[in-house]
Amino acid sequence: MLTVEGLDVAYGDFQVLWGAELRVDEGEIVCVLGPNGAGKSTLMNTISGLVKPRAGRVTFLDQRVDGLPAHRSAGHGLAHVLERRRLFPFLTVLDNVLLGSHNPRARSHRAETLERVEALFPVVRVRRAQLAHTLSGGEQQMVAIARGLMARPRLLMVDEPFLGLAPQVARDIGLLLRRIREEEGISVVFIEQNVEVALRLADRGYVLESGRTILSGPSAELLRSSEVKRIFLGDVAL
Amino acid sequence: MTALPQLIVSTLLLGGVYALIAVGLTLIFGVLRVVNFAHGEFLMLGMYLAFWAFALLHFDPYLTLVVSLPISFAVGWASYRGVMRPIVHASHNVQVFTTVGLSIALQNLALVLFTADARFVRTDYYAVVVRIAGAAFNVAQIVAFAIAVALTAGLFTFMRWSYTGKVMRATAQDRDASALMGIDTDRVYAITWAVGIACVGAAGVLLAPIYPVYPTAGLQFVLIAYVAVVLGGLGDMAGALIAALAVAAVEVVGSYTIGTAWKEVLYLLLFIGILVVRPAGLFGQRGAEALGA
Ligand SMILES: Nc1ncnc2c1ncn2[C@@H]1O[C@H](COP(=O)(O)OP(=O)(O)O)[C@@H](O)[C@H]1O
Ligand SMILES: [Mg+2]
């Protein structure tokens, strides 16, 4: 459903992605792995239109979406939860979540979507009147994902969903991402730096290093790969 | 002591109009992160609108006010599209040059079209004075205050409770996240700019029956609004409102105790003093929070 081919992205003269590749099929959970600064967030931001690519193509549900402004991606069925949650800090949880279905395709189903999202994320109901910045990190991540789901996406992209969370909370969020795929039939792409955590959750993975897609494959295969060990456990192995 | 009630009421009356000017300015800054140095010229245009409607069509300024809101909004929208949109993501230098340039252009346009002559809107009730507890007040001042407060309250209500207001606050708080919700942030910028201009345009109409109208008439009022906006914490609407009253108080008390010639010196001294003590404004660094409140 999502295909990224030969993506080149630069910030000014500083090129960050070099021919990056990614594919997500219907019903898959896919992770993007890579060390800090590899260009993972840039890849996701380019898919959702926040960043314009210099070359390459992004196809989503048989439509070219590269070059479209970011506010059009939600209407196409693509939700993107940014790194560090990025809730509207001084709006209530309910307002945050309601704004998630701003796009015209989702707006008419707002109440019904909210009910389903609250069933998955009870925190949205419990904390609805609270300002978003007063939530704990784990709660914020849940509300951020809930806000993404309010757009009624076909594909949910989450940038580092487990960043800075206690192991138990991270595990809960991992389970929720699974339920989103299982119960809602929404495909999921997420970014993660911890290989073990990522590949236990994902069906397949991509490894990005210095802006290039250097490896991809089923999770089990990547877990055994010596190349993955070199990149992520390099210093330890030596 | 007999002057005290007069001082208090004068402060409130002045502060109400300053507040309307300042909340428009701080709203624009809060969402677009652009300081509109042409704010005073839009005030001047509002004053001229009231003057010409009065001179040519015998419109009472308070009738003009009603039509001025959509007109100022449209002028704001057009000026966003034509002037601000290309530079809204440019560097601060470019933004300053653009809004200062717009200010100079509008002043000169007014000079060419309307000459430098001071014009007056002399309504029948111009000289009518109301006495309250020994203090005397011009009716136009009282009406200007009441309407300015109503409009300011309306803007607060709109920002706090309306869906569009929430979309504007969301855009102020996180533009990228808003775009990912499907919010056309460029359109939100246009609306915000136009709402800010509609506020200051309305303030101009309200001031026209009280003060002379000439091409640089906006300056004296917006200078105070800039002070109020910075003191209130840039982008903080409630802060701007309170600071506008504070600046009005300094102006009124200063004019009374030291002399009218000193009033600018006084509130600019206050301005510098507070910035030295509290660089982020009276209420600390609230910034985007302001538009959340
Ligand atoms: N807005 C930006 N402007 C300039 N450089 C950026 C910007 N965002 C990211 N970069 C640079 O691009 C590289 C990749 O960043 P990013 O995509 O955030 O990596 P990752 O998410 O894998 O940690 C880094 O070197 C980073 O400094
Ligand atoms: Mg990142």
XYZ file of C-alpha atoms and ligand atoms in Angstrom:
559
model
C 0.000 0.000 0.000
C 2.988 2.311 0.569
C 6.023 2.296 -1.678
C 9.019 4.578 -1.348
C 11.595 4.400 -4.129
C 14.933 6.109 -4.585
C 14.198 8.905 -2.143
C 16.801 11.699 -1.999
C 16.198 14.366 0.632
C 18.360 17.338 1.565
C 18.116 20.181 4.074
C 19.639 22.997 2.041
C 22.940 21.631 0.754
C 23.080 18.905 3.372
C 21.787 15.687 1.860
C 20.327 13.317 4.439
C 18.650 10.534 2.433
C 20.311 8.790 -0.484
C 17.983 6.576 -2.500
C 15.996 5.406 0.546
C 13.518 2.557 0.022
C 10.497 1.327 1.979
C 7.484 -0.819 1.271
C 4.489 -1.590 3.464
C 1.798 -4.069 2.496
C -1.791 -4.158 3.663
C -2.024 -5.409 7.265
C 1.701 -5.351 7.980
C 3.643 -3.974 10.911
C 6.976 -2.671 9.645
C 9.796 -1.099 11.602
C 12.496 1.294 10.461
C 15.722 0.773 12.362
C 18.888 2.775 12.408
C 21.236 4.711 14.633
C 20.690 8.314 15.655
C 20.862 10.720 12.735
C 20.467 7.959 10.136
C 17.525 9.813 8.559
C 14.613 7.742 9.894
C 12.511 10.723 10.911
C 13.367 12.500 7.683
C 12.085 9.490 5.760
C 8.781 9.522 7.632
C 8.443 13.302 7.372
C 8.959 13.097 3.630
C 6.304 10.404 3.266
C 3.745 12.582 5.060
C 4.744 15.681 3.098
C 6.356 17.770 5.855
C 9.614 17.617 3.901
C 9.893 17.766 0.102
C 12.135 15.193 -1.575
C 14.792 16.181 -4.069
C 14.242 12.999 -6.080
C 12.384 9.711 -5.884
C 8.752 8.789 -5.529
C 6.266 7.981 -2.778
C 3.177 6.015 -3.764
C 0.327 5.475 -1.323
C -2.763 3.456 -2.290
C -1.794 3.720 -5.967
C -1.416 7.502 -5.858
C 1.734 9.605 -6.084
C 1.858 11.580 -2.843
C 5.381 13.045 -2.896
C 5.229 16.803 -3.291
C 1.714 16.998 -1.802
C 1.452 19.403 1.155
C 1.367 17.699 4.564
C -2.233 18.706 5.292
C -3.384 16.591 2.370
C -1.859 13.339 3.620
C -4.390 12.830 6.432
C -7.228 12.935 3.911
C -5.525 10.213 1.906
C -5.600 7.833 4.863
C -2.087 8.369 6.156
C -1.625 9.232 9.842
C 1.753 10.309 11.182
C 2.565 10.539 14.894
C 5.656 12.723 15.184
C 8.720 12.008 17.291
C 8.223 13.139 20.928
C 4.383 12.932 20.643
C 3.915 16.597 19.746
C 0.481 16.990 21.310
C -0.961 20.506 21.417
C 0.320 21.138 24.944
C -2.207 23.767 25.999
C -5.312 22.164 24.570
C -7.265 19.515 26.448
C -6.879 15.844 25.656
C -10.345 15.832 24.111
C -9.597 18.825 21.864
C -6.323 17.223 20.803
C -8.096 14.045 19.856
C -11.012 15.790 18.131
C -8.614 17.816 15.988
C -7.254 14.470 14.818
C -10.324 14.077 12.645
C -10.094 17.527 11.091
C -9.718 16.139 7.589
C -13.047 16.164 5.706
C -13.081 12.394 5.172
C -12.946 11.735 8.927
C -14.897 14.742 10.195
C -18.361 13.366 9.510
C -17.536 10.199 11.506
C -16.024 12.041 14.456
C -18.290 10.798 17.259
C -18.241 7.204 16.131
C -14.441 7.178 15.681
C -14.003 8.724 19.109
C -15.951 5.890 20.680
C -13.725 3.271 19.091
C -10.552 5.161 19.896
C -11.637 5.536 23.534
C -12.234 1.806 23.700
C -8.632 1.206 22.634
C -7.224 4.061 24.726
C -9.306 4.534 27.897
C -6.867 7.278 28.940
C -8.524 9.544 26.357
C -11.816 9.334 28.238
C -10.334 9.403 31.732
C -8.193 12.472 31.043
C -10.375 14.237 28.507
C -10.586 17.601 30.282
C -6.906 17.728 31.249
C -4.369 19.889 29.378
C -2.158 17.642 27.263
C 1.132 18.881 28.702
C 0.145 17.718 32.179
C 0.043 14.042 31.149
C 2.845 11.561 31.778
C 5.034 10.526 28.847
C 3.234 7.233 28.363
C -0.192 8.874 28.495
C 0.954 11.489 25.995
C 2.122 8.796 23.608
C -1.235 7.042 23.888
C -3.135 10.265 23.241
C -0.848 11.037 20.295
C -1.578 7.649 18.737
C -5.281 8.056 19.524
C -5.222 11.445 17.783
C -3.625 9.793 14.755
C -6.342 7.137 14.669
C -9.043 9.813 14.708
C -8.096 10.549 11.089
C -9.387 7.034 10.221
C -6.128 6.123 8.529
C -5.313 3.046 6.468
C -1.676 3.377 7.519
C -0.401 4.641 10.867
C 3.189 5.887 11.053
C 4.685 6.359 14.525
C 8.112 7.921 15.039
C 9.811 6.319 18.085
C 6.688 5.284 20.038
C 8.723 3.938 22.968
C 11.135 6.834 23.368
C 11.752 7.627 27.027
C 9.068 5.285 28.366
C 9.325 2.791 31.219
C 9.579 -0.820 29.950
C 6.097 -1.722 31.162
C 4.524 1.282 29.422
C 6.494 0.574 26.253
C 5.172 -2.992 26.315
C 1.580 -1.729 26.669
C 2.014 0.558 23.692
C 3.522 -2.266 21.644
C 0.445 -4.393 22.428
C -1.818 -1.520 21.438
C -0.068 -1.148 18.078
C -0.756 -4.863 17.528
C -4.427 -4.418 18.432
C -4.679 -1.476 16.029
C -3.565 -3.791 13.257
C -5.650 -6.768 14.413
C -8.897 -5.021 15.428
C -8.917 -2.003 13.143
C -7.103 -3.494 10.164
C -4.711 -0.554 10.036
C -1.152 -1.125 8.814
C 1.601 0.248 11.043
C 5.089 1.615 10.395
C 7.183 2.628 13.359
C 10.691 3.858 14.035
C 12.752 2.349 16.828
C 16.414 2.268 17.756
C 16.317 -0.877 19.880
C 16.605 -3.838 17.504
C 15.187 -6.428 19.887
C 12.152 -4.373 20.831
C 11.442 -3.408 17.238
C 11.806 -6.806 15.617
C 9.743 -8.574 18.261
C 6.811 -6.353 17.347
C 7.276 -5.954 13.593
C 6.717 -8.444 10.779
C 9.471 -6.912 8.718
C 12.155 -4.319 9.166
C 14.289 -1.864 7.261
C 17.698 -0.722 8.407
C 18.784 2.788 7.574
C 22.391 3.858 7.929
C 23.694 7.281 6.933
C 20.609 7.899 4.827
C 20.742 4.650 2.860
C 18.461 1.629 3.164
C 21.142 -0.989 3.644
C 19.093 -3.973 4.783
C 15.523 -5.185 4.834
C 13.718 -8.408 5.500
C 11.480 -10.405 7.822
C 12.126 -9.757 11.497
C 13.435 -13.248 12.260
C 15.979 -12.930 9.476
C 17.177 -9.515 10.600
C 17.502 -10.712 14.197
C 19.996 -13.360 13.044
C 21.842 -11.062 10.644
C 25.485 -10.395 11.418
C 25.180 -7.091 9.559
C 22.548 -5.918 12.042
C 24.811 -6.962 14.900
C 27.667 -4.985 13.350
C 25.601 -1.799 13.068
C 23.824 -1.871 16.377
C 26.197 -3.800 18.608
C 29.403 -2.879 16.736
C 31.389 -1.668 19.701
C 30.313 -4.588 21.853
C 31.291 -7.190 19.252
C 34.752 -5.712 18.908
C -8.103 63.395 45.851
C -10.985 64.708 43.780
C -9.038 63.739 40.670
C -8.892 60.090 41.611
C -12.205 58.903 40.156
C -11.458 60.800 36.966
C -8.070 59.103 36.717
C -9.461 55.645 37.294
C -12.181 56.021 34.722
C -9.836 57.616 32.177
C -7.460 54.718 32.579
C -10.177 52.178 31.971
C -11.574 54.023 28.973
C -8.187 54.345 27.292
C -7.126 50.844 28.256
C -10.147 49.277 26.604
C -9.184 50.551 23.149
C -5.486 49.827 23.671
C -6.463 46.298 24.604
C -8.361 45.790 21.352
C -5.321 47.007 19.387
C -2.926 44.908 21.449
C -4.855 41.611 21.354
C -4.964 41.745 17.550
C -1.238 42.343 17.449
C -0.439 39.602 19.926
C -2.815 37.156 18.215
C -0.934 37.640 14.946
C 2.390 37.238 16.712
C 1.216 34.192 18.647
C 0.140 32.280 15.548
C 2.342 33.591 12.723
C 5.379 34.558 14.844
C 5.501 37.813 12.886
C 5.531 41.264 14.493
C 3.216 43.396 12.416
C 4.909 46.785 12.211
C 2.103 47.956 9.918
C -0.516 47.482 12.653
C -0.824 51.253 13.178
C -1.473 51.839 9.498
C -4.419 49.467 9.546
C -5.691 51.461 12.519
C -5.255 54.630 10.436
C -7.190 53.043 7.565
C -10.013 52.264 10.001
C -10.034 55.898 11.098
C -10.205 57.108 7.486
C -12.970 54.631 6.754
C -14.995 56.185 9.587
C -14.130 59.670 8.386
C -15.095 59.174 4.727
C -18.214 57.223 5.565
C -19.181 60.124 7.810
C -18.196 62.900 5.386
C -19.593 61.397 2.201
C -22.411 59.129 3.322
C -23.259 60.707 6.687
C -22.708 57.335 8.309
C -22.516 57.477 12.061
C -19.153 55.939 13.128
C -20.963 53.268 15.098
C -22.832 52.235 11.996
C -19.544 52.245 10.090
C -18.145 49.952 12.748
C -20.531 47.199 11.713
C -19.465 47.317 8.071
C -15.835 47.928 8.991
C -15.451 44.441 10.443
C -15.984 42.547 7.163
C -14.139 45.261 5.211
C -11.083 45.145 7.500
C -11.196 41.358 7.456
C -11.157 41.407 3.636
C -8.345 43.978 3.561
C -6.451 41.803 6.026
C -7.016 38.675 3.959
C -5.853 40.422 0.776
C -2.775 41.872 2.467
C -1.885 38.428 3.796
C -2.211 36.870 0.363
C -0.390 39.651 -1.425
C 2.294 40.680 1.035
C 2.683 38.356 4.021
C 2.257 34.904 2.547
C 5.521 34.884 0.571
C 7.567 35.905 3.621
C 5.774 34.230 6.499
C 8.433 31.494 6.721
C 11.346 33.783 5.823
C 13.961 35.071 8.283
C 13.043 37.656 10.913
C 14.969 40.341 9.023
C 12.913 39.805 5.901
C 9.704 39.869 7.944
C 10.661 43.118 9.683
C 11.565 44.790 6.385
C 8.309 43.620 4.844
C 5.942 44.837 7.559
C 7.865 48.098 8.029
C 7.761 48.533 4.253
C 4.037 47.854 4.257
C 3.640 50.459 6.993
C 5.504 53.108 4.987
C 3.643 52.217 1.811
C 0.240 52.548 3.500
C 1.185 55.855 5.136
C 2.238 57.287 1.792
C -0.795 55.910 0.059
C -2.930 57.748 2.612
C -0.826 60.880 2.136
C -1.338 60.816 -1.630
C -5.022 59.962 -1.512
C -6.131 61.960 1.510
C -3.353 64.610 1.980
C -1.642 65.292 5.300
C -4.541 67.411 6.608
C -5.973 66.400 9.927
C -9.634 65.445 9.522
C -12.294 65.383 12.177
C -15.418 63.339 12.646
C -17.734 65.805 14.339
C -20.822 63.955 15.407
C -23.771 65.747 17.054
C -22.865 64.161 20.328
C -19.186 65.109 20.010
C -19.288 67.549 22.887
C -21.721 65.624 25.077
C -20.225 64.941 28.430
C -21.319 62.532 31.105
C -20.622 63.196 34.754
C -19.942 60.273 37.015
C -19.053 60.870 40.639
C -17.561 64.237 39.910
C -15.620 63.084 36.867
C -16.488 64.246 33.344
C -16.326 61.985 30.297
C -16.883 62.295 26.666
C -19.682 60.055 25.406
C -17.612 58.873 22.426
C -14.921 57.709 24.852
C -17.377 55.702 26.864
C -18.921 54.099 23.783
C -15.465 53.340 22.339
C -14.547 51.651 25.583
C -17.720 49.590 25.779
C -17.475 48.381 22.203
C -13.733 47.709 22.423
C -14.272 45.605 25.535
C -17.136 43.739 23.889
C -15.022 43.000 20.805
C -12.050 41.921 22.910
C -14.276 39.644 24.966
C -15.747 38.300 21.732
C -12.283 37.504 20.428
C -11.360 35.725 23.664
C -14.552 33.691 23.523
C -13.949 32.850 19.881
C -10.377 31.693 20.561
C -11.349 29.703 23.613
C -14.552 27.980 22.559
C -15.045 27.996 18.814
C -13.726 25.181 16.675
C -11.888 27.650 14.426
C -10.338 29.219 17.527
C -9.075 25.809 18.603
C -7.654 25.189 15.143
C -5.847 28.551 15.390
C -4.432 27.711 18.824
C -3.376 24.272 17.655
C -1.545 25.872 14.725
C 0.152 28.309 17.100
C 1.205 25.501 19.424
C 2.538 23.086 16.792
C 2.350 23.913 13.116
C 3.692 20.584 11.799
C 1.433 18.512 14.024
C -1.518 20.658 12.904
C -0.694 20.097 9.243
C -0.654 16.353 9.890
C -4.208 16.616 11.265
C -5.224 17.927 7.845
C -5.238 21.577 8.929
C -4.304 23.918 6.080
C -1.974 26.056 8.176
C -1.513 28.649 5.434
C -5.258 29.274 5.514
C -5.156 29.516 9.313
C -2.424 32.147 8.985
C -4.581 34.120 6.558
C -7.588 33.960 8.892
C -5.501 34.946 11.919
C -3.936 37.893 10.144
C -7.344 39.022 8.910
C -8.909 38.713 12.379
C -6.040 40.758 13.873
C -6.504 43.431 11.197
C -10.281 43.451 11.732
C -9.675 44.158 15.445
C -7.319 47.060 14.846
C -9.533 48.393 12.030
C -12.474 48.435 14.435
C -10.303 50.238 16.993
C -9.579 52.865 14.324
C -13.270 53.406 13.693
C -13.872 53.772 17.439
C -11.076 56.325 17.818
C -12.114 58.451 14.825
C -14.829 60.423 16.679
C -12.341 61.267 19.457
C -8.984 61.955 17.778
C -7.941 63.727 14.551
C -7.426 61.520 11.499
C -4.208 61.894 9.438
C -1.835 59.500 7.643
C 0.420 58.794 10.642
C -2.375 58.858 13.227
C -1.957 55.152 13.953
C 1.524 55.478 15.398
C 0.627 57.112 18.717
C -1.779 54.288 19.533
C 0.173 51.274 18.352
C 3.335 52.339 20.099
C 1.393 51.718 23.281
C 0.085 48.434 21.911
C 3.637 47.213 21.204
C 4.589 48.054 24.766
C 1.522 46.205 26.058
C 2.197 43.171 23.871
C 5.795 42.829 24.999
C 4.937 43.449 28.646
C 2.124 40.926 28.482
C 4.490 38.319 27.062
C 4.579 38.083 23.264
C 1.656 36.048 22.008
C -0.184 36.141 25.346
C -3.665 37.575 24.791
C -4.705 37.820 28.438
C -1.306 39.297 29.279
C -1.715 41.932 26.561
C -5.113 42.874 27.952
C -3.801 43.402 31.474
C -0.671 45.175 30.232
C -2.798 47.504 28.063
C -4.628 48.637 31.195
C -1.321 49.065 33.027
C 0.131 51.198 30.242
C -3.034 53.276 30.110
C -2.752 53.825 33.857
C 0.832 55.035 33.533
C -0.171 57.324 30.691
C -3.094 58.848 32.556
C -1.410 59.199 35.934
C 1.780 60.489 34.285
C -0.076 63.091 32.240
C -1.866 64.246 35.351
C 1.024 64.382 37.795
C 3.980 65.270 35.581
C 2.527 66.617 32.359
C 1.191 65.379 29.044
C 4.498 65.905 27.279
C 6.046 63.233 29.493
C 3.579 60.423 29.061
C 5.520 58.575 26.318
C 8.719 58.873 28.283
C 6.970 57.404 31.293
C 5.542 54.295 29.743
C 8.704 53.659 27.753
C 10.655 53.897 31.011
C 8.210 51.432 32.530
C 8.702 49.251 29.479
C 12.499 49.257 29.757
C 12.323 48.806 33.515
C 10.135 45.741 33.315
C 12.163 44.237 30.508
C 15.277 44.568 32.643
C 13.617 42.852 35.579
C 11.454 40.395 33.630
C 12.719 39.959 30.073
C 9.925 37.519 29.219
C 7.203 39.989 30.141
C 5.216 40.542 33.316
C 3.910 37.005 33.447
C 7.043 35.086 32.514
C 7.600 32.940 29.478
C 4.200 31.719 28.513
C 4.366 32.215 24.760
C 2.289 29.558 23.056
C 0.602 28.772 26.350
C -1.053 32.103 26.105
C -2.996 31.071 23.072
C -3.951 27.924 24.912
C -5.479 29.770 27.817
N 15.114 20.398 9.850
C 16.384 20.005 9.671
N 17.286 20.868 9.159
C 18.571 20.479 8.960
N 19.050 19.265 9.239
C 18.203 18.368 9.753
C 16.823 18.681 9.992
N 16.206 17.587 10.509
C 17.171 16.633 10.575
N 18.358 17.093 10.122
C 19.598 16.322 10.032
O 19.353 15.208 9.217
C 20.002 14.046 9.727
C 18.971 12.964 9.930
O 18.069 13.357 10.960
P 16.795 12.489 11.357
O 16.032 12.191 10.141
O 16.114 13.204 12.448
O 17.490 11.169 11.905
P 16.927 10.041 12.861
O 15.465 10.212 13.001
O 17.308 8.768 12.184
O 17.647 10.183 14.164
C 20.689 14.477 11.005
O 22.053 14.706 10.690
C 19.999 15.746 11.377
O 20.884 16.601 12.038
Mg 14.302 10.650 14.644
